[in-house]
Amino acid sequence: MKVGLFIPCYINQLYPQVAIATLELLEKLNVDVYYPSTQTCCGQPLGNSGYEEDSKGACQLFVENFKEYDFIVGPSGSCIYHIKKHFDILEQTPEVVKVRENAYELCEFIVKILGKTEVGASFPYKVGLHKSCHGLRGLNLGSCSERMEPHYSTEEDLLNNVKGLELVKLNREDECCGFGGTFSVFEEAVSVKMGKDKIKDHLDSGVEVITGADHSCLMHLEGLINRDNKPLRVMHIAEILNKTL
Amino acid sequence: MGREAILKSIKQNKPALLPLHEINLEAFSEEVNLLDTFKSNVELVGGTIQELKKNENLTTEINKRYPKAKKIVGNSQTSDIGTIPISKETEPHQLENIDLAIIKGEFGVAENGAIWISEQDFPIRVLPFITNDLVIVLEKENLCLHLHDAYKKIAGRERSFGLFISGPSKTADIEQCLVIGAQGAMSLTVVLI
Amino acid sequence: MSHSEKAAVFNKNEAKVNWHDKALWYVREKRDNAAHGVKGWEYLRELASGIKANVLSNLDDYLIEFEANALANGIKVHWASSAEEHNQIVSKILEDKKAKKVVKSKSMLTEECHLNPYLENKGIEVVDTDLGEYIVQIAKESPSHIVLPAIHKTKEEVDELFQEHLGTTPSNGNPEYLTNEARKHLRKKFLQADAAITGVNFAIAETGGIVVCTNEGNADMGSHSAPVHIACMGIEKIIPKEEHLGIFLRLLARSATGQPITTYSSHFNKPTEGREMHIVIVDNGRTEQLSREDFRASLHCIRCGACMNTCPIYRRSGGHSYDATIPGPIGSILSPGKDLTKHSSLPFASTLCGSCSNVCPVKINIHEQLYSWRQIITKDVKQPLVKKTILKIAGVVLSNRTLYNIGGKSARFMLKYAPRFMVYSKLNAWGKARELPEVKNQNFDDWYKEKRKNNG
Ligand code: SF4
């Protein structure tokens, strides 16, 4: 099984530690991981801003980079969702179809494809899980509070098996954090308010570390936390799952 | 003028015919105690339940519950309590100061505490709304589980006017505070016989 | 003003935002509880969505069937292509009856057609009798929510309005007192009315009847008291069979307010003997929406308001920030169909979180339609030059690895070395309340080249 590691552009540039943790974690789990060095971006920022047409080149390049792998795994639910959902703008060649079908968010890959929920991690903190919308409602990584379905959560399955980790229950378990790509700048006031409310929920619930499977939401929350000097740390779930004592 | 233009535009713009699917009512069947569920839902929606015991008389019980009611519209089917006679010719504004109306309910719906009443049960449509307080008399046996069953029950009716009524009139339009008694009846008592 | 500008104004008063958010979240929670109590909830939604899809695909025939049955029952049926035609028809009916005083129950359609000012210009008194609508009417505002029209008003504000218009005594915003005062006032209006106008929740093709749902009883008080009842409906209100009401009525109130059913679900099939009943069937842009494949499902809407209550942006920006008859997520996919330029900021007033689509009882893919509108708007409506240029350039850079290498480096360079005052200048909306990410010395590409030499 050959796995192509997809590192979204902003993680590559701004959060290399998340990419490293993802890679190391997969290697630890004995996955044969490759990192195609000419990758750029899935095109999501363009599509969500209404410039889907202009993203075709990026999407096509993505397919070129990843078509030879059995699975494509990335530490960002919204990018994976974009590939699965919005690569319909490309001609549906066998390669495009293959890439769309085999793209997986990291947690989903570990739980569904590798069949593991215990990855040997240890992290003795009170953790609040931010369920990013595209992972939750787009990729169905877990049950949503709006839907009348049995509770499940891919990320919780993994975090509950991390030694010492206490998963904290929030008041609003899956409300959006307000990032939303360019929404964060074009609707600055509401975006910031949503983020602040989210952070307050974590603080009120006694969280020490906020985590999640989508670092773009976390970047937004981290920006607010750092500005206001709130006593919270932000870590991608890959970083937690890659931690051993 | 509008009619033809609208129909033509629909014809041009509608998608290819999509099927109407069968409804699998099995998916909604539940083993619940109809009477208990109904009673708790009537209370949930702000109504009051009174179960008439064998030896109790409907008129006496209603009088006990509404001692101050003077202008009462009854109905021969339910009790002889009425003090104001009404007929199809009665004008709505003549009912402006009615204290109490008693209406026979046809059946109740357990899932939501609603009761079906129809024009056949009250000669003037405005009566259940304009009265200050409303009593609906309902036979305990006449309950169904949910609205799917309810529509089966009324499928063959004479269609003029009828309604599901669930609790007294209410509003939460001022700061989401629930207030019982908006434009319709201020209270609803369901007397189960 | 765009949505974001209005939202920014709304957010100047954080306490009010918190209050608004909490009030609506509470309704959303009530909806969740109510839905949890229904076995087969998700299946109900599927059925409802399927019925609405069928309706749209056969709408002309259903309307003809509905009309025939309604006529046979003694109801008069009118058709209006536009808001103007609708207003003319209503006004003509009133004129024929010499009606001067009208009571109206909630109807988003008459809001959409701006019926009130039209009739008032003709010297007719129109009183909105739903308490929330009454409040916004005397405040000379528009509803900020389709189910809770006055949700933006505090009880103290209502108190003041009532003192001014109803001569009530100051009560510190006591909801019981205020509601009762309105009740007394409106009862007079009902009994004096020459005509009643109501909306329509469902129109049943099979029977030619309509169903109107209220909690307050105002639609019934009006329509049964006045000599003439005019019910106004959009063409999409049709459902094929009466048994389908079982599905829709189970969903509607639970989705709207968390009640198991509205207090009154009134089934009108025939006029009262000796009185008149009219139904006005309105298009006003609906058949155009029907032609848009990606957007026609927006016509499934049963106006429950659940998508507003769940929307994190609606709750924190208020209904008036949408500047449209129907605010919130559903409004943001309906309004661009009516006036693309005027409403072009609405599809962007969303993070595409998808919560609206999940609560919607008729399963409208609202967030996907928002995404689709965005693609259209960037082509058809002039975009801010900066935004457009940045994104167009990004498209080129991201499809070319060499350019990307340079681009990525310079973005990081900027973040790392630009002095704070530059990055956080006025144009930088990110930095107003948020720090930028800290820049590490090495990106992942470089790390990988160094650490995993033999791979890739
Ligand atoms: S779009 Fe759906 S959730 Fe929103 S008001 Fe309409 S029916 Fe309700």
mmCIF file of C-alpha atoms in Angstrom, chain B residues 1-9, chain C residues 79:
data_model
loop_
_atom_site.group_PDB
_atom_site.id
_atom_site.type_symbol
_atom_site.label_atom_id
_atom_site.label_comp_id
_atom_site.label_asym_id
_atom_site.label_seq_id
_atom_site.Cartn_x
_atom_site.Cartn_y
_atom_site.Cartn_z
ATOM 1 C CA MET B 1 -53.501 36.566 -17.521
ATOM 2 C CA GLY B 2 -51.290 35.332 -14.707
ATOM 3 C CA ARG B 3 -52.599 31.815 -14.848
ATOM 4 C CA GLU B 4 -51.483 30.886 -18.346
ATOM 5 C CA ALA B 5 -48.154 32.662 -18.004
ATOM 6 C CA ILE B 6 -47.380 30.869 -14.761
ATOM 7 C CA LEU B 7 -48.377 27.451 -16.006
ATOM 8 C CA LYS B 8 -46.402 27.937 -19.195
ATOM 9 C CA SER B 9 -43.340 29.054 -17.319
ATOM 10 C CA TRP C 79 -53.206 33.881 -10.209
#
